[in-house]
């Protein structure tokens, strides 16, 4: 999706140097995919080894000064989620330290669901996981929320509709928006193109822009 195939990480004096995705080095990326000898190699690791790598990705990568750290996790409530939360805990401000140290927002979860009942049921358990671990829920996003025909602009609810918004209301967390199915978005992700630049008139573009702005408004970047 980010056009980083074939890139490699290397060691520096502060640990692993991440892969930079733009010339200005404003977006950096770290993935287990960079550490595999072959791109089709499966990562068949047990929990302790996976957990150790997640901890390394937080503490042993030379991230530099970050405005935001985005962790893309698999679905469910598995070891990976617990490992990520535990790895980030040492970097959270505590009590009065907030007054004298840079403003660091607490980690938050952006929960994504599709509208059908079976997906909403899984995500309901994700919200319970967040409450039990003290993880702030930034909001719920409903993905694949209808298909907008590129010819007539009619929207068809392929996978039902409204499940994400109903879940957010029941859980008492913000509903950030619905993202419709868009073949142009799919092609952009598969080919590593800039969807924002190429398809500004897409309904998915408007939805994603609105969701991103709500997240930015609710979660300020770290301030000096």
Short mmCIF file of C-alpha atoms in Angstrom, two decimals:
data_model
loop_
_atom_site.label_atom_id
_atom_site.label_comp_id
_atom_site.label_asym_id
_atom_site.label_seq_id
_atom_site.Cartn_x
_atom_site.Cartn_y
_atom_site.Cartn_z
CA UNK A 1 0.00 0.00 0.00
CA UNK A 2 2.87 2.37 0.73
CA UNK A 3 5.08 1.36 -2.19
CA UNK A 4 7.86 0.09 0.08
CA UNK A 5 8.37 -3.36 -1.42
CA UNK A 6 11.98 -4.42 -1.63
CA UNK A 7 13.15 -1.82 0.87
CA UNK A 8 15.42 -2.85 3.73
CA UNK A 9 16.17 -1.55 7.21
CA UNK A 10 19.67 -1.17 8.58
CA UNK A 11 21.32 -0.66 11.93
CA UNK A 12 22.40 2.75 13.16
CA UNK A 13 23.85 3.98 16.44
CA UNK A 14 20.32 4.26 17.93
CA UNK A 15 19.05 0.88 16.74
CA UNK A 16 17.13 0.06 13.57
CA UNK A 17 16.67 2.90 11.10
CA UNK A 18 13.09 2.82 9.75
CA UNK A 19 12.20 3.06 6.07
CA UNK A 20 11.32 6.62 5.03
CA UNK A 21 8.49 6.88 2.52
CA UNK A 22 9.06 10.40 1.23
CA UNK A 23 11.98 12.64 0.34
CA UNK A 24 11.31 14.93 3.31
CA UNK A 25 11.48 11.91 5.66
CA UNK A 26 8.20 12.95 7.25
CA UNK A 27 6.70 9.44 7.19
CA UNK A 28 8.67 6.47 8.48
CA UNK A 29 7.69 2.81 8.46
CA UNK A 30 8.76 -0.36 10.24
CA UNK A 31 7.44 -3.81 9.34
CA UNK A 32 8.39 -7.42 9.90
CA UNK A 33 8.20 -7.70 6.11
CA UNK A 34 11.50 -5.83 5.88
CA UNK A 35 13.19 -8.54 7.95
CA UNK A 36 12.14 -11.53 5.84
CA UNK A 37 14.53 -13.10 3.33
CA UNK A 38 11.67 -13.78 0.88
CA UNK A 39 8.45 -11.76 0.54
CA UNK A 40 6.30 -14.92 0.54
CA UNK A 41 7.88 -16.31 3.71
CA UNK A 42 5.38 -17.02 6.49
CA UNK A 43 6.04 -15.66 9.98
CA UNK A 44 5.47 -18.81 12.05
CA UNK A 45 6.37 -17.53 15.51
CA UNK A 46 5.01 -18.31 18.94
CA UNK A 47 3.83 -15.59 21.30
CA UNK A 48 7.06 -14.76 23.17
CA UNK A 49 9.03 -14.20 19.97
CA UNK A 50 6.30 -12.02 18.45
CA UNK A 51 5.97 -10.04 21.67
CA UNK A 52 9.71 -9.43 21.81
CA UNK A 53 9.73 -8.11 18.24
CA UNK A 54 6.83 -5.74 18.93
CA UNK A 55 8.73 -4.37 21.92
CA UNK A 56 11.80 -3.89 19.71
CA UNK A 57 9.73 -2.03 17.12
CA UNK A 58 8.79 0.48 19.82
CA UNK A 59 12.03 0.83 21.77
CA UNK A 60 14.82 -0.21 19.36
CA UNK A 61 13.82 1.74 16.24
CA UNK A 62 15.32 5.21 15.70
CA UNK A 63 11.94 6.91 15.23
CA UNK A 64 13.24 10.36 16.11
CA UNK A 65 10.67 12.99 17.12
CA UNK A 66 7.17 11.84 16.19
CA UNK A 67 3.87 13.67 16.00
CA UNK A 68 1.96 10.38 15.77
CA UNK A 69 2.83 6.70 16.01
CA UNK A 70 0.31 4.49 14.17
CA UNK A 71 0.29 0.77 15.00
CA UNK A 72 -1.61 -1.39 12.52
CA UNK A 73 -2.78 -4.51 14.36
CA UNK A 74 -4.50 -7.70 13.20
CA UNK A 75 -8.18 -8.23 14.09
CA UNK A 76 -9.07 -9.71 17.44
CA UNK A 77 -7.73 -9.40 20.97
CA UNK A 78 -4.57 -11.48 20.80
CA UNK A 79 -1.05 -11.37 22.20
CA UNK A 80 -0.04 -8.75 19.64
CA UNK A 81 -2.47 -6.21 21.08
CA UNK A 82 -1.36 -6.80 24.65
CA UNK A 83 2.30 -6.64 23.61
CA UNK A 84 1.78 -3.32 21.83
CA UNK A 85 0.03 -1.77 24.83
CA UNK A 86 2.69 -2.97 27.26
CA UNK A 87 5.51 -1.76 24.99
CA UNK A 88 3.99 1.75 24.87
CA UNK A 89 3.25 2.11 28.59
CA UNK A 90 6.76 3.37 29.55
CA UNK A 91 6.30 6.30 27.16
CA UNK A 92 3.06 7.58 28.70
CA UNK A 93 3.18 10.66 30.95
CA UNK A 94 2.36 10.05 34.60
CA UNK A 95 0.63 12.42 37.03
CA UNK A 96 2.43 15.72 37.64
CA UNK A 97 5.06 14.85 35.04
CA UNK A 98 2.62 16.09 32.42
CA UNK A 99 3.25 19.64 33.62
CA UNK A 100 7.00 19.54 33.14
CA UNK A 101 7.35 17.24 30.12
CA UNK A 102 6.15 17.53 26.52
CA UNK A 103 2.44 16.94 26.04
CA UNK A 104 2.20 13.28 25.02
CA UNK A 105 -1.33 12.06 24.26
CA UNK A 106 -2.19 8.68 25.80
CA UNK A 107 -2.38 5.78 23.34
CA UNK A 108 -5.76 5.43 21.72
CA UNK A 109 -7.55 2.79 19.66
CA UNK A 110 -9.28 3.47 16.36
CA UNK A 111 -11.77 0.62 16.00
CA UNK A 112 -12.85 -0.38 12.49
CA UNK A 113 -15.81 -2.61 11.68
CA UNK A 114 -17.87 -3.59 8.67
CA UNK A 115 -21.63 -3.13 9.04
CA UNK A 116 -22.82 -6.75 9.21
CA UNK A 117 -23.78 -8.24 12.58
CA UNK A 118 -20.99 -10.85 12.73
CA UNK A 119 -18.31 -8.16 12.38
CA UNK A 120 -20.01 -5.81 14.84
CA UNK A 121 -20.11 -8.65 17.38
CA UNK A 122 -16.35 -9.13 17.09
CA UNK A 123 -15.70 -5.41 17.44
CA UNK A 124 -17.91 -5.24 20.53
CA UNK A 125 -15.40 -7.57 22.17
CA UNK A 126 -12.60 -5.28 20.98
CA UNK A 127 -14.23 -2.41 22.87
CA UNK A 128 -14.43 -4.56 26.00
CA UNK A 129 -10.72 -5.30 25.57
CA UNK A 130 -9.96 -1.58 25.39
CA UNK A 131 -11.88 -0.88 28.59
CA UNK A 132 -10.16 -3.68 30.49
CA UNK A 133 -6.70 -2.52 29.42
CA UNK A 134 -7.40 1.18 29.98
CA UNK A 135 -6.98 1.99 26.30
CA UNK A 136 -8.78 5.13 25.17
CA UNK A 137 -11.18 4.55 22.27
CA UNK A 138 -10.86 7.41 19.79
CA UNK A 139 -13.91 6.20 17.90
CA UNK A 140 -15.53 3.67 15.61
CA UNK A 141 -15.29 3.66 11.81
CA UNK A 142 -17.65 1.67 9.60
CA UNK A 143 -15.80 0.37 6.54
CA UNK A 144 -17.37 -1.09 3.35
CA UNK A 145 -20.49 0.93 4.12
CA UNK A 146 -22.33 0.60 0.83
CA UNK A 147 -21.14 0.70 -2.77
CA UNK A 148 -21.50 3.94 -4.69
CA UNK A 149 -21.94 3.31 -8.41
CA UNK A 150 -19.38 5.36 -10.38
CA UNK A 151 -21.91 5.83 -13.21
CA UNK A 152 -25.16 6.81 -11.50
CA UNK A 153 -23.87 7.64 -7.96
CA UNK A 154 -26.53 5.40 -6.39
CA UNK A 155 -25.39 3.80 -3.13
CA UNK A 156 -26.18 0.11 -2.54
CA UNK A 157 -25.77 -1.36 0.95
CA UNK A 158 -23.92 -4.55 0.00
CA UNK A 159 -23.09 -5.58 3.58
CA UNK A 160 -26.01 -3.96 5.41
CA UNK A 161 -25.55 -0.50 6.90
CA UNK A 162 -25.52 1.32 10.21
CA UNK A 163 -23.98 -1.40 12.40
CA UNK A 164 -20.93 0.67 13.26
CA UNK A 165 -22.91 3.75 14.24
CA UNK A 166 -25.29 1.69 16.38
CA UNK A 167 -22.36 0.01 18.11
CA UNK A 168 -20.73 3.37 18.87
CA UNK A 169 -23.97 4.67 20.39
CA UNK A 170 -24.40 1.58 22.56
CA UNK A 171 -20.76 1.73 23.72
CA UNK A 172 -20.83 5.48 24.35
CA UNK A 173 -17.87 6.22 22.07
CA UNK A 174 -17.62 8.61 19.09
CA UNK A 175 -18.77 7.43 15.68
CA UNK A 176 -16.26 8.90 13.24
CA UNK A 177 -17.90 8.03 9.94
CA UNK A 178 -18.65 5.49 7.22
CA UNK A 179 -16.34 4.66 4.31
CA UNK A 180 -18.07 3.31 1.17
CA UNK A 181 -16.61 0.67 -1.10
CA UNK A 182 -14.66 2.30 -3.92
CA UNK A 183 -12.81 0.33 -6.64
CA UNK A 184 -10.53 3.33 -7.23
CA UNK A 185 -9.39 3.25 -3.62
CA UNK A 186 -8.69 -0.48 -3.88
CA UNK A 187 -6.57 -0.01 -7.01
CA UNK A 188 -4.65 2.85 -5.43
CA UNK A 189 -3.80 0.75 -2.38
CA UNK A 190 -2.73 -2.24 -4.46
CA UNK A 191 -0.57 -0.16 -6.79
CA UNK A 192 0.85 2.22 -4.19
CA UNK A 193 -0.69 5.36 -5.73
CA UNK A 194 -1.78 8.51 -3.93
CA UNK A 195 -5.55 8.19 -3.73
CA UNK A 196 -5.94 11.68 -2.28
CA UNK A 197 -4.25 13.28 -5.27
CA UNK A 198 -5.82 11.08 -7.95
CA UNK A 199 -9.47 10.84 -6.83
CA UNK A 200 -10.45 13.95 -4.85
CA UNK A 201 -14.06 13.63 -6.07
CA UNK A 202 -14.56 10.11 -4.70
CA UNK A 203 -17.16 9.59 -1.92
CA UNK A 204 -14.51 7.55 -0.10
CA UNK A 205 -12.14 10.54 -0.22
CA UNK A 206 -14.69 12.79 1.49
CA UNK A 207 -15.37 10.15 4.15
CA UNK A 208 -11.69 9.48 4.86
CA UNK A 209 -10.87 13.19 5.02
CA UNK A 210 -13.67 13.81 7.51
CA UNK A 211 -12.58 10.86 9.71
CA UNK A 212 -8.94 11.94 9.66
CA UNK A 213 -9.86 15.50 10.65
CA UNK A 214 -11.96 14.28 13.58
CA UNK A 215 -9.03 12.18 14.81
CA UNK A 216 -6.61 15.10 14.48
CA UNK A 217 -8.99 17.42 16.33
CA UNK A 218 -9.38 14.93 19.19
CA UNK A 219 -5.72 13.89 19.40
CA UNK A 220 -3.24 16.77 19.21
CA UNK A 221 0.32 16.01 18.21
CA UNK A 222 3.07 16.10 20.81
CA UNK A 223 3.92 19.70 21.64
CA UNK A 224 7.40 21.00 22.53
#
